[in-house]
Short mmCIF file of C-alpha atoms in Angstrom, two decimals:
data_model
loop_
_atom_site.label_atom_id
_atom_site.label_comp_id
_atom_site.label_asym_id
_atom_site.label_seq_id
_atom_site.Cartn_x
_atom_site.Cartn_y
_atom_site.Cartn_z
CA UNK A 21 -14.57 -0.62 -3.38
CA UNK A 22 -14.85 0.80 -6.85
CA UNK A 23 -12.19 3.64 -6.92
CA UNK A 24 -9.55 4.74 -9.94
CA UNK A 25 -6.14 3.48 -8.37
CA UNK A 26 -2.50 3.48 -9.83
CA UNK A 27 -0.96 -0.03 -9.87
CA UNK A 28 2.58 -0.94 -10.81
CA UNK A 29 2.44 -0.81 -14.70
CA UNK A 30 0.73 3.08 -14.41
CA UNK A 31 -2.34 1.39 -15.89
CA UNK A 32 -5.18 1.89 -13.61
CA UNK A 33 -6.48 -1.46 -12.51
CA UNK A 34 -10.01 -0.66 -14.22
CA UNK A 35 -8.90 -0.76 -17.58
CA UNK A 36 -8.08 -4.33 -17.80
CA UNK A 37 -11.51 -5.16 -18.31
CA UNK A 38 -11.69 -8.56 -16.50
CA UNK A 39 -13.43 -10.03 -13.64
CA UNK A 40 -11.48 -11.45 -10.49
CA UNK A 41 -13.13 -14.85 -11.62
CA UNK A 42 -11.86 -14.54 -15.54
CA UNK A 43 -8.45 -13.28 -13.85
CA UNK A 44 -8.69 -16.66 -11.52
CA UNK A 45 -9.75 -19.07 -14.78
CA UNK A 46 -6.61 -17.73 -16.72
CA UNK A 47 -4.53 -18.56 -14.30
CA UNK A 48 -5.39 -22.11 -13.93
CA UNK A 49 -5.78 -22.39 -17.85
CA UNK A 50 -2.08 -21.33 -18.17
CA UNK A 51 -0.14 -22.92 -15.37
CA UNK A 52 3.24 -23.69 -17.52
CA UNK A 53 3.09 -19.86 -18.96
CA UNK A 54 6.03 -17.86 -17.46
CA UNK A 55 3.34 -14.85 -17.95
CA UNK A 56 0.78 -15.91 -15.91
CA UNK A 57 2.63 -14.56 -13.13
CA UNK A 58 1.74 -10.62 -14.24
CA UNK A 59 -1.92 -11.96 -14.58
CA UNK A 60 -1.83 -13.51 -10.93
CA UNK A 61 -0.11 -10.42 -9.53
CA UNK A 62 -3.73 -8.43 -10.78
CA UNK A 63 -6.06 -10.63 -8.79
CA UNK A 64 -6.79 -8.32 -5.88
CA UNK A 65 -4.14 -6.03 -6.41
CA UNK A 66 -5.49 -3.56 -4.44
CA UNK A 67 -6.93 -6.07 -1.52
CA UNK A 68 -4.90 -8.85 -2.34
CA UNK A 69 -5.62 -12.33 -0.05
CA UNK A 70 -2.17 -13.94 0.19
CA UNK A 71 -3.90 -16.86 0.97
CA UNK A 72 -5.96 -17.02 -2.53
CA UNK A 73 -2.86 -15.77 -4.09
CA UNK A 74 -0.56 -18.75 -2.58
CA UNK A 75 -2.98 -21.37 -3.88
CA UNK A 76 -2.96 -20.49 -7.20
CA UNK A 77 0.59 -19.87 -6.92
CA UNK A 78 1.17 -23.63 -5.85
CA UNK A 79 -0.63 -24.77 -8.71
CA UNK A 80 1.61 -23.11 -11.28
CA UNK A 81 4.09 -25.57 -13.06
CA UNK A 82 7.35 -25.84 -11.07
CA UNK A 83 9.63 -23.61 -13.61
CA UNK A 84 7.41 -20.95 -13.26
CA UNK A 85 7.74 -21.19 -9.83
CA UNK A 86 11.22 -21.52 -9.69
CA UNK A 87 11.94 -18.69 -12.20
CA UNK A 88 13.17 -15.10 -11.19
CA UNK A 89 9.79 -13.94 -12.00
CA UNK A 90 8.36 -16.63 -9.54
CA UNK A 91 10.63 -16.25 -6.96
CA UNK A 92 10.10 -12.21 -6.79
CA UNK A 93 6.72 -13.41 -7.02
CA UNK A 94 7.49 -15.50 -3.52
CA UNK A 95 8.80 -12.48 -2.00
CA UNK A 96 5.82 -10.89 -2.70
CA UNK A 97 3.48 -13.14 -1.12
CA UNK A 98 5.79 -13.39 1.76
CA UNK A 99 5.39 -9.76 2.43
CA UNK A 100 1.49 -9.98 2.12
CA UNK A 101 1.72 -12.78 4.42
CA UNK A 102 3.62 -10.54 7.32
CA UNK A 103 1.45 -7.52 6.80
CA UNK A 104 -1.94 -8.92 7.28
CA UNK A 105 -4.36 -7.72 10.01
CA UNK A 106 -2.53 -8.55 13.76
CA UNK A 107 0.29 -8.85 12.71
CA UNK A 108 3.65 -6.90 13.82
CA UNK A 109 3.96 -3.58 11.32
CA UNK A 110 7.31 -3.80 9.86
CA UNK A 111 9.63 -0.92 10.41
CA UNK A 112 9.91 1.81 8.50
CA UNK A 113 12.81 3.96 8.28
CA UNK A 114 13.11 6.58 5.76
CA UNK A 115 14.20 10.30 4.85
CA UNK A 116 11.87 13.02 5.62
CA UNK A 117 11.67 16.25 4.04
CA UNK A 118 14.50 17.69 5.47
CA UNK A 119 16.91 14.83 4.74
CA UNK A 120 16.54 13.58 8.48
CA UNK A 121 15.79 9.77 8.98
CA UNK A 122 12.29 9.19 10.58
CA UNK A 123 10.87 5.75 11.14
CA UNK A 124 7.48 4.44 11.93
CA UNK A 125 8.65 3.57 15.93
CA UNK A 126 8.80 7.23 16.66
CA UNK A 127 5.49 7.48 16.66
CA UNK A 128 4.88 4.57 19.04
CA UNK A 129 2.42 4.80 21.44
CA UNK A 130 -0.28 6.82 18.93
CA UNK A 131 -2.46 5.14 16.48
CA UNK A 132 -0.76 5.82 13.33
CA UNK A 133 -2.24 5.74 9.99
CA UNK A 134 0.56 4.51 7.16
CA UNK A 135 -0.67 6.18 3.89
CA UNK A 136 1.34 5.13 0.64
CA UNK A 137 0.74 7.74 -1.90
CA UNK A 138 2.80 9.73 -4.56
CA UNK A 139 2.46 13.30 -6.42
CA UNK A 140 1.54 12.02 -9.87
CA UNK A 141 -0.87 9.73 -8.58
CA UNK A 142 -4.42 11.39 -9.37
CA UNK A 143 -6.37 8.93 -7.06
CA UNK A 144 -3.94 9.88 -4.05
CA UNK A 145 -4.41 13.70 -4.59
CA UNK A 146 -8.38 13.65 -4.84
CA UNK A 147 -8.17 11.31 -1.57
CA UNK A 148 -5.96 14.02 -0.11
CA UNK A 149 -8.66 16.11 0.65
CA UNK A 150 -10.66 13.38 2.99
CA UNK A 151 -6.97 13.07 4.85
CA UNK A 152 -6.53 16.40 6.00
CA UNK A 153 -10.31 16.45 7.36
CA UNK A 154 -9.68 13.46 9.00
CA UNK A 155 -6.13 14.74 10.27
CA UNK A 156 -8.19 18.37 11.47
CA UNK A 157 -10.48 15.56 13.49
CA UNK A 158 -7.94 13.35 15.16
CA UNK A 159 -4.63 14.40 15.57
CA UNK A 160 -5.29 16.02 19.45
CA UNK A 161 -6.80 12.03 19.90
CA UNK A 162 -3.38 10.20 19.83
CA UNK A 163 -3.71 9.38 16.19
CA UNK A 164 -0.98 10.87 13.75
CA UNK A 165 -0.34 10.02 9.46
CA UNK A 166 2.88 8.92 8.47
CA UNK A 167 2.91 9.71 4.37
CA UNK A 168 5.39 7.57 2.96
CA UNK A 169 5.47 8.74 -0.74
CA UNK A 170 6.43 7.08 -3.84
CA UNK A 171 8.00 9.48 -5.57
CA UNK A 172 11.11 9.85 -7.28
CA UNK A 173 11.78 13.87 -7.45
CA UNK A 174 12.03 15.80 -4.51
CA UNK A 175 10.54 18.90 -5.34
CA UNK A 176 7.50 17.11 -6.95
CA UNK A 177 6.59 15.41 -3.76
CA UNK A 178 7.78 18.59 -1.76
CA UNK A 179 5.21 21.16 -3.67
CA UNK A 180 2.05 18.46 -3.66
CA UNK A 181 2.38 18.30 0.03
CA UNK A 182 2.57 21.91 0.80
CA UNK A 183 -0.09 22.46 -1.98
CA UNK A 184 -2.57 20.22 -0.53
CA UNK A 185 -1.64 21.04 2.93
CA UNK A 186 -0.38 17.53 4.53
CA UNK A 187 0.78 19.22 8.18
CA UNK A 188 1.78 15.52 9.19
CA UNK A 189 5.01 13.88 8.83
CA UNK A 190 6.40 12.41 5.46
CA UNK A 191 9.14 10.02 4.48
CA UNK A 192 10.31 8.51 1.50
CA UNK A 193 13.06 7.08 -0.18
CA UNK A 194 12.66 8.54 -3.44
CA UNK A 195 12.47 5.32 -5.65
CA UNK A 196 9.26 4.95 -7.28
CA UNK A 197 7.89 1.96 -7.23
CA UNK A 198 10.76 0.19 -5.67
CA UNK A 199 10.32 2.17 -2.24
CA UNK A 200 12.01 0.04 0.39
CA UNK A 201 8.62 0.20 2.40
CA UNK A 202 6.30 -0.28 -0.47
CA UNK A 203 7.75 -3.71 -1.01
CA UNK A 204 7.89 -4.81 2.58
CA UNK A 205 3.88 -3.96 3.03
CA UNK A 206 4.11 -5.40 -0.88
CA UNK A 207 2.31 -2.28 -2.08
CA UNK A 208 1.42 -2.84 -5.96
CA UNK A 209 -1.10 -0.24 -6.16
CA UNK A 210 -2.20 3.30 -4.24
CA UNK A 211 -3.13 4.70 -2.81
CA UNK A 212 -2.91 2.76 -0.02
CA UNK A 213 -3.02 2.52 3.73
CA UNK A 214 -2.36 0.69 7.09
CA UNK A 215 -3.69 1.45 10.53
CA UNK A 216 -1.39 0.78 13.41
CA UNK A 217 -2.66 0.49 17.17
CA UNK A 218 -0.33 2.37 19.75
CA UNK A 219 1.67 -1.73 20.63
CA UNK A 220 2.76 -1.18 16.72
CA UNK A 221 0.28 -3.84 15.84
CA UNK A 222 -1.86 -3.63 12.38
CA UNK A 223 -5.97 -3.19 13.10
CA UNK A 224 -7.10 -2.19 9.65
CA UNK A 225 -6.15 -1.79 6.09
CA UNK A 226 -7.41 0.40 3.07
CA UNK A 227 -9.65 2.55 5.03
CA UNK A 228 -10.76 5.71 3.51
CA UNK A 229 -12.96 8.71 3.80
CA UNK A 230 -16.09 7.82 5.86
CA UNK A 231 -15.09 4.34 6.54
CA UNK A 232 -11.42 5.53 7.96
CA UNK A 233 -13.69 8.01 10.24
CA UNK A 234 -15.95 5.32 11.35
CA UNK A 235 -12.81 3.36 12.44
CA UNK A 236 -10.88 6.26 14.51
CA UNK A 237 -14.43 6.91 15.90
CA UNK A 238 -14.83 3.56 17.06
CA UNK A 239 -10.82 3.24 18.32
CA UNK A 240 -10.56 6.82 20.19
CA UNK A 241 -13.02 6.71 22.49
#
């Protein structure tokens, strides 16, 4: 999937300018380099296979491992692990927009679709469009959105949600990058998304526009 997408540093993942493979070959040509944890973290940041990711993890020199770096890096990998297709979707409990907590089991029983996304992210406002068609299609199908935004002013995230008109329920914590749910689904980059069955179990991940559609086509019937 070819796509502009925001990543953790702000720099969008197409500007680094290598392939997954030189991304892979770096890794395993600097095993004892405390850095080769940042280039590690870019292999499939938007996709990322925790199993491909552990491996090469593994292989790094034991201090790397065993640094703070390495050991976020462990978290990280743990939270991949727990968020993988069949798997149990976390809970999610955050503040919606009027200050109210809201978490992901009130909606159990639908199909929900768990969209990570944020108000200065330019790749999350162009997909906007494709949501609220998608929304206009399915919500009277048992299928809701939960936005869970990573922004850090209110009124920013307030305005782009009334200005691109997201009618479905939001939440967020208001901590950037280090929203409680992004790291739990370890979210690096968005936008973003999960699809959970009614039994709170994941089906699909990173579905968007037609292939999202497709999906809830498929699912509804």
């Amino acid at each position: 999937m070819k796509k502009l997408l925001f990543i953790f540093s702000f720099i969008p993942c197409l500007l680094f300018g290598q392939t997954k493979e030189e991304l892979i070959a770096s890794v395993k040509a600097n095993s004892k380099d405390p850095q080769t944890l940042q280039t590690l973290q870019r292999i499939g940041v938007y996709d990322p296979n925790h199993k491909e990711l552990e491996t090469l993890f593994k292989g790094l020199d034991k201090k790397v491992r065993k640094s703070n770096s390495g050991k976020l890096f462990e978290r990280y990998l743990s939270a991949l692990k727990n968020t993988q297709v069949g798997k149990k979707a976390p809970s999610i409990t955050q503040l919606d927009l009027a200050g109210e907590p809201y978490a992901l089991s009130d909606l159990k029983g639908k199909y929900v679709l768990v969209d990570f996304w944020a108000s200065w992210c330019p790749p999350c406002r162009k997909e906007n469009p494709n949501l609220v068609k998608t929304y206009a299609t399915f919500k009277d199908k048992n299928f809701e959105i939960l936005g869970v935004s990573f922004d850090k002013e209110f009124a920013a995230w307030d305005k782009a949600i009334k200005d691109d008109n997201l009618t479905w329920k939001h939440v967020s914590d208001l901590q950037g990058w280090n929203n409680s749910a992004g790291q739990t689904y370890g979210v690096k980059a968005i936008p973003q998304n999960i699809l959970i069955d009614p039994n709170g179990i994941i089906v699909a991940k990173n579905l968007h526009g037609d292939a999202l559609n497709a999906k809830l086509q498929e699912i509804l019937k």
